[in-house]
Amino acid sequence: MIEFKDVSFQYEQGDSKGKIENINLTIHDGEAVLICGESGCGKTTLTRLINGLIPHYYEGTLTGQTIVQGIDVKNGSLYSLSGVVGSVFQNPRTQFFTVDTTSEIAFGCENIGIDAGEISSRIENTVNALKIKDLLNRSLFALSGGEKQKIACASVSAMEPDIFVLDEPSSNLDIKSIRELKNVLREWKSQGKTIVIAEHRLYYLMDIADRVLYMQNGRIKANLSISDFRKKSTDELHSLGLRALQSENFSKMQSVVCATKQLYFRDFEASYKNASEGKKKKRKVLDISDLMVPQGSVVGVVGNNGAGKTTFAHNLCGLLQKAKGSMTMNGKTYMASQRIKACYMVMQDVNHQLFTESVMDEILLSLDYSDEEKALLEANRIMESLHISEYKDAHPMSLSGGQKQRVAIASAIASDKQVIIFDEPTSGLDYRHMKKVAENLRELSSLGKTLFIVTHDPELIAECCNYFVFIENGKVLWSDGWNRISRERLKRFFAFEGN
């Protein structure tokens, strides 16, 4: 059992976002509870109190009492909770300790002293349950974001805790992987495990969750049974800042691009080295001989995890060590070294590209400093459009995942590059902020920018994309604008059972 008794928490830096106030809550053994609400409402803070990261890692002012399986979280230790609560974070990189996948799955079990034979058995059971045999003995650095999330789930599952706490585990997963995640959750539930999951994507949890907590400004505003929650209309959910409960049907198609100019891509190739059976082998992960997209379009780059989407994006920017291929734009051909100056990329893990000590400085870094007053005005305008003005003096690394994402998008807008690539720009964003990002992307497109959006978010695609590149096994399976055929293809790809 998990009990919150009049619990309040304020982070040490004083940021009101993420704080919680006067939480009184009981979660019973074997119960699956979904926590939802807009970014910064306190969902993640609640999960951190259950796994002990608050107050043992994140400092601040904590009052009240949190009891997990009889352990007083405030007075207990992280070690005492480690065998009881298993956590899957929004960014799986933050919980990795090794460099290869098999060792990572074993690490948690080793850390709590399980014997070698039992660890091997648990790894085998976990790998079979999550269907990740193809991910064994792989470098963690060579995995896609979704594949990393699968390994994070596996490493926690192998420890067999009583309680699972998940913070937006689907944020970087494709539909196929979400189905597999759902099967894992279903298996945990059948074992009588307690599941607490903070999510923006809600549809896949409708027959998993028993109860839904809706949070707003650090308080639990609604505590609903799953049957009552499912009665809410899409309009009601959107008014609360929540995503829909059904799969996107793409009835709202964006206008088709009528571009007179095209971007041409030729001979885009990339290979990675993998340690396999003691021998180094090269695996070709990108093989695009010829591709043409309308200039000024918003291109949705779609495909399953590991298909080569992010590798395509990195190659497009010239970020790969041995990037190959050429891009022709406005009659000029850009090789890899030249594409670095012509393109800007917002990475999937934005922690890699936050460099300064304030949000304002981060945006100014991408602006022309020849006119300081004009640069400040433009930076303020961009921050206001993305609802991050209140964080202008905050350190970027102190923000939530969704807030960091918006800072990185602000820097991209400020860069004024002609080709901008976004890798999962709405990962970790609620409905309202997803709509705002889509609005900014459409605005960039109207200025003549060509945007490539690597995404698993069908709602974002419906809001702003008007051309598509579907990648499978490193190759372009199809590319097209909106029409009856592309709409049906997207509907099939994003379809989810039960919707």
Tab-separated table of C-alpha atoms in Angstrom, residues 63-498:
chain	number	residue	atom	x	y	z
A	63	THR	CA	5.850	18.239	4.869
A	64	GLY	CA	3.460	15.431	5.615
A	65	GLN	CA	4.130	11.703	5.455
A	66	THR	CA	4.553	9.248	2.558
A	67	ILE	CA	4.458	5.545	3.447
A	68	VAL	CA	5.335	2.887	0.847
A	69	GLN	CA	4.882	-0.769	1.858
A	70	GLY	CA	5.314	0.229	5.495
A	71	ILE	CA	8.455	2.312	4.816
A	72	ASP	CA	8.370	5.975	5.801
A	73	VAL	CA	9.984	7.507	2.701
A	74	LYS	CA	11.277	10.591	4.490
A	75	ASN	CA	13.031	8.669	7.266
A	76	GLY	CA	13.924	5.545	5.286
A	77	SER	CA	16.662	5.148	2.673
A	78	LEU	CA	16.762	4.791	-1.099
A	79	TYR	CA	18.325	1.355	-0.625
A	80	SER	CA	15.408	0.160	1.505
A	81	LEU	CA	13.015	1.196	-1.290
A	82	SER	CA	15.107	-0.140	-4.193
A	83	GLY	CA	13.883	-3.710	-3.876
A	84	VAL	CA	10.282	-2.606	-3.361
A	85	VAL	CA	9.811	0.095	-6.017
A	86	GLY	CA	11.052	-0.137	-9.603
A	87	SER	CA	11.197	3.096	-11.625
A	88	VAL	CA	11.141	3.798	-15.354
A	89	PHE	CA	11.995	7.423	-16.077
A	90	GLN	CA	10.950	9.676	-18.966
A	91	ASN	CA	14.536	9.798	-20.239
A	92	PRO	CA	15.956	6.247	-19.995
A	93	ARG	CA	19.552	7.500	-20.334
A	94	THR	CA	19.333	8.882	-16.813
A	95	GLN	CA	18.990	5.386	-15.347
A	96	PHE	CA	21.634	3.491	-17.333
A	97	PHE	CA	24.814	2.337	-15.594
A	98	THR	CA	26.472	0.087	-18.180
A	99	VAL	CA	27.345	0.269	-21.869
A	100	ASP	CA	25.584	-2.808	-23.282
A	101	THR	CA	21.989	-3.966	-23.099
A	102	THR	CA	22.404	-7.371	-21.449
A	103	SER	CA	24.552	-5.976	-18.651
A	104	GLU	CA	22.021	-3.205	-18.110
A	105	ILE	CA	19.158	-5.662	-17.645
A	106	ALA	CA	21.274	-7.585	-15.113
A	107	PHE	CA	22.594	-4.516	-13.265
A	108	GLY	CA	19.678	-3.891	-10.886
A	109	CYS	CA	19.545	-7.551	-9.834
A	110	GLU	CA	23.303	-7.560	-9.222
A	111	ASN	CA	23.006	-4.386	-7.207
A	112	ILE	CA	20.610	-5.963	-4.694
A	113	GLY	CA	22.646	-9.165	-4.379
A	114	ILE	CA	20.676	-11.740	-6.371
A	115	ASP	CA	22.748	-14.815	-7.255
A	116	ALA	CA	24.045	-15.357	-10.804
A	117	GLY	CA	21.803	-18.303	-11.682
A	118	GLU	CA	18.641	-16.456	-10.658
A	119	ILE	CA	19.761	-13.356	-12.584
A	120	SER	CA	20.184	-15.403	-15.773
A	121	SER	CA	16.714	-16.871	-15.326
A	122	ARG	CA	15.187	-13.449	-14.742
A	123	ILE	CA	16.907	-12.001	-17.819
A	124	GLU	CA	15.516	-14.825	-19.962
A	125	ASN	CA	11.978	-14.375	-18.590
A	126	THR	CA	12.109	-10.608	-19.015
A	127	VAL	CA	13.471	-10.760	-22.558
A	128	ASN	CA	10.706	-13.186	-23.574
A	129	ALA	CA	7.966	-11.122	-21.925
A	130	LEU	CA	9.095	-7.857	-23.544
A	131	LYS	CA	10.004	-9.492	-26.888
A	132	ILE	CA	13.431	-7.826	-26.978
A	133	LYS	CA	15.700	-10.722	-27.884
A	134	ASP	CA	16.999	-8.720	-30.860
A	135	LEU	CA	18.216	-6.014	-28.450
A	136	LEU	CA	20.499	-8.281	-26.420
A	137	ASN	CA	24.278	-7.760	-26.588
A	138	ARG	CA	23.875	-4.352	-28.209
A	139	SER	CA	25.613	-1.105	-27.370
A	140	LEU	CA	23.271	1.230	-25.491
A	141	PHE	CA	24.743	4.123	-27.470
A	142	ALA	CA	23.587	2.620	-30.776
A	143	LEU	CA	19.924	2.239	-29.750
A	144	SER	CA	17.076	4.491	-30.767
A	145	GLY	CA	15.161	6.372	-28.073
A	146	GLY	CA	12.357	3.819	-28.090
A	147	GLU	CA	14.773	0.897	-27.876
A	148	LYS	CA	16.454	2.527	-24.864
A	149	GLN	CA	13.061	2.816	-23.193
A	150	LYS	CA	12.467	-0.913	-23.723
A	151	ILE	CA	15.790	-1.720	-22.034
A	152	ALA	CA	14.893	0.571	-19.112
A	153	CYS	CA	11.616	-1.328	-18.661
A	154	ALA	CA	13.457	-4.635	-18.883
A	155	SER	CA	16.060	-3.698	-16.268
A	156	VAL	CA	13.319	-2.777	-13.808
A	157	SER	CA	11.142	-5.775	-14.629
A	158	ALA	CA	14.011	-8.180	-13.945
A	159	MET	CA	14.199	-6.926	-10.343
A	160	GLU	CA	10.593	-8.067	-9.753
A	161	PRO	CA	9.569	-5.247	-7.354
A	162	ASP	CA	6.113	-5.027	-5.745
A	163	ILE	CA	5.496	-1.535	-7.132
A	164	PHE	CA	6.265	-0.131	-10.575
A	165	VAL	CA	6.453	3.636	-11.034
A	166	LEU	CA	6.617	4.856	-14.636
A	167	ASP	CA	7.063	8.457	-15.774
A	168	GLU	CA	5.807	8.824	-19.360
A	169	PRO	CA	7.245	5.499	-20.522
A	170	SER	CA	5.617	5.758	-23.970
A	171	SER	CA	6.954	9.215	-24.834
A	172	ASN	CA	9.550	7.905	-27.319
A	173	LEU	CA	7.829	4.695	-28.390
A	174	ASP	CA	6.176	3.775	-31.682
A	175	ILE	CA	2.744	2.143	-31.795
A	176	LYS	CA	4.194	-1.372	-32.011
A	177	SER	CA	6.364	-0.721	-28.933
A	178	ILE	CA	3.426	0.791	-27.050
A	179	ARG	CA	1.466	-2.415	-27.696
A	180	GLU	CA	4.389	-4.373	-26.257
A	181	LEU	CA	4.611	-2.007	-23.272
A	182	LYS	CA	0.893	-2.503	-22.692
A	183	ASN	CA	1.419	-6.273	-22.684
A	184	VAL	CA	4.145	-5.840	-20.057
A	185	LEU	CA	1.848	-3.692	-17.901
A	186	ARG	CA	-0.905	-6.258	-18.299
A	187	GLU	CA	1.492	-9.010	-17.203
A	188	TRP	CA	2.606	-7.002	-14.147
A	189	LYS	CA	-1.027	-6.390	-13.252
A	190	SER	CA	-1.884	-10.099	-13.554
A	191	GLN	CA	0.934	-10.764	-11.070
A	192	GLY	CA	-0.763	-8.471	-8.554
A	193	LYS	CA	1.830	-5.703	-8.871
A	194	THR	CA	0.949	-2.112	-8.015
A	195	ILE	CA	1.418	0.214	-11.009
A	196	VAL	CA	1.604	4.013	-10.828
A	197	ILE	CA	2.039	5.642	-14.221
A	198	ALA	CA	2.266	9.344	-15.128
A	199	GLU	CA	1.343	9.821	-18.792
A	200	HIS	CA	0.228	12.201	-21.526
A	201	ARG	CA	-0.659	9.377	-23.918
A	202	LEU	CA	-3.803	7.916	-22.401
A	203	TYR	CA	-5.438	5.640	-24.969
A	204	TYR	CA	-3.300	2.556	-24.362
A	205	LEU	CA	-4.034	2.571	-20.620
A	206	MET	CA	-7.823	2.575	-20.754
A	207	ASP	CA	-8.105	-1.151	-20.052
A	208	ILE	CA	-5.060	-1.247	-17.754
A	209	ALA	CA	-5.754	1.541	-15.239
A	210	ASP	CA	-8.278	1.080	-12.423
A	211	ARG	CA	-8.304	4.725	-11.440
A	212	VAL	CA	-7.297	8.120	-12.865
A	213	LEU	CA	-5.901	11.056	-10.901
A	214	TYR	CA	-6.147	14.392	-12.714
A	215	MET	CA	-3.683	16.945	-11.329
A	216	GLN	CA	-3.639	20.701	-11.711
A	217	ASN	CA	-1.289	23.205	-10.063
A	218	GLY	CA	0.081	20.627	-7.644
A	219	ARG	CA	-3.276	19.341	-6.415
A	220	ILE	CA	-5.427	16.323	-7.224
A	221	LYS	CA	-8.455	17.922	-8.854
A	222	ALA	CA	-10.241	14.691	-9.765
A	223	ASN	CA	-10.002	11.102	-8.545
A	224	LEU	CA	-12.079	9.045	-10.986
A	225	SER	CA	-12.750	5.398	-11.662
A	226	ILE	CA	-11.592	4.362	-15.127
A	227	SER	CA	-15.215	3.851	-16.222
A	228	ASP	CA	-16.122	7.450	-15.281
A	229	PHE	CA	-12.987	8.821	-16.938
A	230	ARG	CA	-13.723	6.991	-20.200
A	231	LYS	CA	-17.075	8.768	-20.434
A	232	LYS	CA	-15.361	12.122	-20.995
A	233	SER	CA	-15.575	13.455	-24.542
A	234	THR	CA	-12.516	14.438	-26.561
A	235	ASP	CA	-13.516	18.110	-26.233
A	236	GLU	CA	-13.708	17.766	-22.434
A	237	LEU	CA	-10.275	16.136	-22.332
A	238	HIS	CA	-8.751	18.811	-24.569
A	239	SER	CA	-10.199	21.542	-22.348
A	240	LEU	CA	-8.286	19.926	-19.455
A	241	GLY	CA	-5.089	19.861	-21.518
A	242	LEU	CA	-5.281	16.092	-22.008
A	243	ARG	CA	-4.764	13.949	-25.115
A	244	ALA	CA	-7.615	12.004	-26.721
A	245	LEU	CA	-8.583	8.462	-25.718
A	246	GLN	CA	-8.908	7.262	-29.333
A	247	SER	CA	-6.413	6.792	-32.149
A	248	GLU	CA	-6.120	9.731	-34.551
A	249	ASN	CA	-8.203	9.262	-37.730
A	250	PHE	CA	-6.502	12.072	-39.678
A	251	SER	CA	-9.776	13.650	-40.759
A	252	LYS	CA	-8.116	17.052	-40.317
A	253	MET	CA	-5.607	16.995	-43.180
A	254	GLN	CA	-3.311	19.960	-43.758
A	255	SER	CA	-3.306	21.678	-47.156
A	256	VAL	CA	-1.156	19.994	-49.794
A	257	VAL	CA	2.108	21.772	-50.576
A	258	CYS	CA	2.233	23.368	-54.023
A	259	ALA	CA	5.964	24.064	-54.048
A	260	THR	CA	7.774	25.056	-57.215
A	261	LYS	CA	11.119	24.187	-55.629
A	262	GLN	CA	12.238	20.802	-54.338
A	263	LEU	CA	14.886	19.507	-51.971
A	264	TYR	CA	16.868	16.634	-53.481
A	265	PHE	CA	18.662	14.021	-51.386
A	266	ARG	CA	21.030	11.537	-52.967
A	267	ASP	CA	23.056	8.589	-51.680
A	268	PHE	CA	22.268	9.018	-47.984
A	269	GLU	CA	24.003	6.075	-46.303
A	270	ALA	CA	25.130	5.205	-42.787
A	271	SER	CA	26.476	2.102	-41.049
A	272	TYR	CA	27.117	1.374	-37.389
A	273	LYS	CA	29.545	-1.079	-35.844
A	274	ASN	CA	28.061	-3.596	-33.448
A	275	ALA	CA	29.891	-5.905	-31.113
A	276	SER	CA	28.409	-9.299	-31.920
A	277	GLU	CA	29.812	-12.627	-30.834
A	278	GLY	CA	33.174	-11.019	-30.179
A	279	LYS	CA	33.531	-9.727	-33.735
A	280	LYS	CA	32.940	-6.216	-34.994
A	281	LYS	CA	30.412	-6.099	-37.790
A	282	LYS	CA	28.996	-3.180	-39.724
A	283	ARG	CA	25.247	-2.887	-39.969
A	284	LYS	CA	23.803	-0.581	-42.626
A	285	VAL	CA	21.081	1.473	-40.960
A	286	LEU	CA	20.432	4.038	-43.712
A	287	ASP	CA	20.285	3.473	-47.457
A	288	ILE	CA	18.420	6.204	-49.361
A	289	SER	CA	19.622	6.549	-52.939
A	290	ASP	CA	17.150	9.216	-54.043
A	291	LEU	CA	14.502	11.350	-52.309
A	292	MET	CA	12.683	14.540	-53.257
A	293	VAL	CA	10.479	16.681	-50.958
A	294	PRO	CA	8.719	20.012	-51.567
A	295	GLN	CA	10.654	22.998	-50.262
A	296	GLY	CA	8.799	24.867	-47.516
A	297	SER	CA	6.826	21.811	-46.415
A	298	VAL	CA	6.433	20.301	-42.960
A	299	VAL	CA	7.665	16.759	-43.511
A	300	GLY	CA	6.590	14.058	-41.094
A	301	VAL	CA	9.369	11.446	-40.912
A	302	VAL	CA	7.507	8.324	-39.809
A	303	GLY	CA	8.424	4.716	-39.047
A	304	ASN	CA	8.990	2.239	-36.239
A	305	ASN	CA	11.682	2.525	-33.564
A	306	GLY	CA	15.067	1.624	-35.032
A	307	ALA	CA	13.900	2.149	-38.631
A	308	GLY	CA	16.586	4.794	-39.259
A	309	LYS	CA	14.599	8.008	-38.770
A	310	THR	CA	16.992	9.655	-36.301
A	311	THR	CA	20.001	8.455	-38.324
A	312	PHE	CA	18.449	10.122	-41.388
A	313	ALA	CA	18.018	13.328	-39.363
A	314	HIS	CA	21.638	13.243	-38.130
A	315	ASN	CA	22.925	12.574	-41.642
A	316	LEU	CA	20.807	15.417	-43.001
A	317	CYS	CA	22.471	17.800	-40.537
A	318	GLY	CA	25.956	16.425	-41.271
A	319	LEU	CA	26.277	15.301	-37.655
A	320	LEU	CA	27.371	11.728	-38.355
A	321	GLN	CA	31.122	11.142	-38.177
A	322	LYS	CA	31.133	9.617	-41.657
A	323	ALA	CA	28.023	11.282	-43.077
A	324	LYS	CA	27.415	10.476	-46.728
A	325	GLY	CA	25.220	11.841	-49.473
A	326	SER	CA	24.255	15.258	-50.781
A	327	MET	CA	21.369	17.702	-50.456
A	328	THR	CA	20.490	20.102	-53.265
A	329	MET	CA	18.587	23.277	-52.342
A	330	ASN	CA	17.983	26.335	-54.519
A	331	GLY	CA	20.395	25.028	-57.114
A	332	LYS	CA	23.239	24.541	-54.624
A	333	THR	CA	24.536	21.133	-53.540
A	334	TYR	CA	25.445	20.671	-49.884
A	335	MET	CA	27.767	17.906	-48.753
A	336	ALA	CA	27.911	16.838	-45.107
A	337	SER	CA	30.284	19.560	-43.850
A	338	GLN	CA	28.204	22.250	-45.560
A	339	ARG	CA	24.880	20.909	-44.259
A	340	ILE	CA	25.980	21.648	-40.696
A	341	LYS	CA	25.746	25.368	-41.510
A	342	ALA	CA	22.537	25.097	-43.539
A	343	CYS	CA	20.517	22.981	-41.088
A	344	TYR	CA	19.504	23.164	-37.431
A	345	MET	CA	18.436	20.182	-35.358
A	346	VAL	CA	16.400	19.932	-32.174
A	347	MET	CA	17.520	16.603	-30.738
A	348	GLN	CA	15.348	13.942	-29.129
A	349	ASP	CA	17.407	14.288	-25.933
A	350	VAL	CA	17.592	18.070	-25.642
A	351	ASN	CA	20.012	17.832	-22.709
A	352	HIS	CA	22.727	17.482	-25.368
A	353	GLN	CA	22.121	21.006	-26.687
A	354	LEU	CA	21.444	23.180	-23.666
A	355	PHE	CA	24.637	25.114	-22.990
A	356	THR	CA	24.000	28.343	-21.081
A	357	GLU	CA	22.916	29.255	-17.556
A	358	SER	CA	19.550	30.823	-18.367
A	359	VAL	CA	16.737	30.290	-20.848
A	360	MET	CA	17.178	33.840	-22.164
A	361	ASP	CA	20.897	33.251	-22.879
A	362	GLU	CA	20.074	29.937	-24.559
A	363	ILE	CA	17.841	31.677	-27.093
A	364	LEU	CA	20.176	34.648	-27.549
A	365	LEU	CA	22.892	32.136	-28.457
A	366	SER	CA	21.031	31.447	-31.715
A	367	LEU	CA	20.203	35.083	-32.503
A	368	ASP	CA	22.187	37.758	-34.315
A	369	TYR	CA	23.875	39.832	-31.589
A	370	SER	CA	24.753	42.808	-33.848
A	371	ASP	CA	21.670	44.600	-32.531
A	372	GLU	CA	21.342	43.668	-28.850
A	373	GLU	CA	18.037	45.465	-28.286
A	374	LYS	CA	16.437	43.803	-31.313
A	375	ALA	CA	17.785	40.408	-30.224
A	376	LEU	CA	16.256	40.814	-26.742
A	377	LEU	CA	12.885	41.774	-28.203
A	378	GLU	CA	12.918	38.777	-30.548
A	379	ALA	CA	13.974	36.416	-27.744
A	380	ASN	CA	11.120	37.679	-25.562
A	381	ARG	CA	8.650	37.258	-28.448
A	382	ILE	CA	9.747	33.656	-29.033
A	383	MET	CA	9.579	32.800	-25.323
A	384	GLU	CA	6.110	34.290	-25.031
A	385	SER	CA	4.858	32.292	-28.027
A	386	LEU	CA	6.023	29.058	-26.360
A	387	HIS	CA	4.853	29.999	-22.837
A	388	ILE	CA	8.339	29.935	-21.323
A	389	SER	CA	8.738	33.643	-20.465
A	390	GLU	CA	8.446	32.894	-16.732
A	391	TYR	CA	11.575	30.717	-16.973
A	392	LYS	CA	13.773	33.263	-18.769
A	393	ASP	CA	16.153	33.543	-15.790
A	394	ALA	CA	15.995	29.836	-14.857
A	395	HIS	CA	18.816	27.410	-15.623
A	396	PRO	CA	17.657	25.237	-18.564
A	397	MET	CA	18.768	22.036	-16.823
A	398	SER	CA	16.465	22.795	-13.866
A	399	LEU	CA	13.353	22.573	-16.044
A	400	SER	CA	11.062	19.611	-16.682
A	401	GLY	CA	11.469	17.496	-19.815
A	402	GLY	CA	8.637	19.257	-21.641
A	403	GLN	CA	9.924	22.694	-20.642
A	404	LYS	CA	13.452	21.864	-21.874
A	405	GLN	CA	11.916	20.735	-25.157
A	406	ARG	CA	10.249	24.117	-25.604
A	407	VAL	CA	13.535	25.931	-24.880
A	408	ALA	CA	15.269	23.892	-27.597
A	409	ILE	CA	12.437	24.657	-30.032
A	410	ALA	CA	12.800	28.348	-29.171
A	411	SER	CA	16.507	28.169	-30.079
A	412	ALA	CA	15.610	26.527	-33.390
A	413	ILE	CA	13.153	29.305	-34.210
A	414	ALA	CA	15.828	31.876	-33.353
A	415	SER	CA	18.474	30.216	-35.555
A	416	ASP	CA	16.845	31.354	-38.821
A	417	LYS	CA	18.177	28.304	-40.734
A	418	GLN	CA	16.389	27.234	-43.927
A	419	VAL	CA	16.141	23.545	-42.973
A	420	ILE	CA	15.186	22.643	-39.408
A	421	ILE	CA	14.919	19.090	-38.101
A	422	PHE	CA	12.920	18.211	-34.998
A	423	ASP	CA	13.433	14.777	-33.417
A	424	GLU	CA	10.283	14.007	-31.379
A	425	PRO	CA	9.468	17.686	-30.594
A	426	THR	CA	6.332	16.815	-28.617
A	427	SER	CA	7.842	14.071	-26.474
A	428	GLY	CA	6.617	14.769	-22.939
A	429	LEU	CA	4.184	17.519	-23.973
A	430	ASP	CA	0.519	17.765	-23.042
A	431	TYR	CA	-2.242	18.576	-25.548
A	432	ARG	CA	-2.137	22.353	-25.110
A	433	HIS	CA	1.621	22.594	-25.571
A	434	MET	CA	1.531	20.131	-28.476
A	435	LYS	CA	-0.922	22.487	-30.201
A	436	LYS	CA	1.393	25.424	-29.511
A	437	VAL	CA	4.391	23.573	-30.970
A	438	ALA	CA	2.321	22.684	-34.058
A	439	GLU	CA	1.353	26.344	-34.418
A	440	ASN	CA	5.011	27.397	-34.261
A	441	LEU	CA	5.966	24.768	-36.826
A	442	ARG	CA	3.276	26.011	-39.213
A	443	GLU	CA	4.516	29.557	-38.689
A	444	LEU	CA	8.092	28.519	-39.506
A	445	SER	CA	6.854	26.804	-42.650
A	446	SER	CA	4.994	29.944	-43.723
A	447	LEU	CA	8.326	31.783	-43.581
A	448	GLY	CA	9.688	29.413	-46.210
A	449	LYS	CA	11.521	27.042	-43.872
A	450	THR	CA	11.559	23.344	-44.701
A	451	LEU	CA	10.879	21.308	-41.581
A	452	PHE	CA	11.510	17.624	-40.956
A	453	ILE	CA	9.575	16.259	-37.984
A	454	VAL	CA	10.715	12.854	-36.743
A	455	THR	CA	7.715	11.823	-34.693
A	456	HIS	CA	5.523	9.064	-33.235
A	457	ASP	CA	2.812	11.613	-32.375
A	458	PRO	CA	-0.227	11.215	-34.682
A	459	GLU	CA	-1.951	14.260	-33.179
A	460	LEU	CA	1.040	16.448	-34.089
A	461	ILE	CA	1.064	14.998	-37.614
A	462	ALA	CA	-2.626	15.848	-38.033
A	463	GLU	CA	-2.024	19.380	-36.758
A	464	CYS	CA	0.923	20.478	-38.897
A	465	CYS	CA	2.484	17.982	-41.333
A	466	ASN	CA	1.698	18.223	-45.046
A	467	TYR	CA	4.225	15.791	-46.518
A	468	PHE	CA	5.500	12.404	-45.343
A	469	VAL	CA	8.590	10.239	-45.599
A	470	PHE	CA	8.005	6.724	-44.280
A	471	ILE	CA	11.233	4.907	-43.396
A	472	GLU	CA	11.554	1.164	-42.842
A	473	ASN	CA	14.819	-0.747	-42.375
A	474	GLY	CA	16.803	2.339	-43.371
A	475	LYS	CA	14.995	2.788	-46.690
A	476	VAL	CA	12.185	5.105	-47.814
A	477	LEU	CA	9.166	2.841	-48.178
A	478	TRP	CA	6.975	5.684	-49.459
A	479	SER	CA	6.833	9.491	-49.593
A	480	ASP	CA	3.827	11.632	-50.443
A	481	GLY	CA	1.623	14.561	-49.448
A	482	TRP	CA	-1.918	14.328	-48.088
A	483	ASN	CA	-4.260	12.232	-50.211
A	484	ARG	CA	-6.626	9.311	-49.723
A	485	ILE	CA	-3.843	6.716	-49.960
A	486	SER	CA	-1.435	8.442	-47.545
A	487	ARG	CA	-4.271	9.030	-45.069
A	488	GLU	CA	-5.170	5.335	-45.060
A	489	ARG	CA	-1.508	4.359	-44.713
A	490	LEU	CA	-1.122	6.615	-41.674
A	491	LYS	CA	-4.385	5.379	-40.127
A	492	ARG	CA	-3.212	1.785	-40.433
A	493	PHE	CA	0.224	2.561	-39.048
A	494	PHE	CA	-1.064	4.432	-35.981
A	495	ALA	CA	-4.063	2.174	-35.315
A	496	PHE	CA	-4.257	0.815	-31.789
A	497	GLU	CA	-6.415	-2.114	-30.711
A	498	GLY	CA	-9.403	-1.247	-28.585
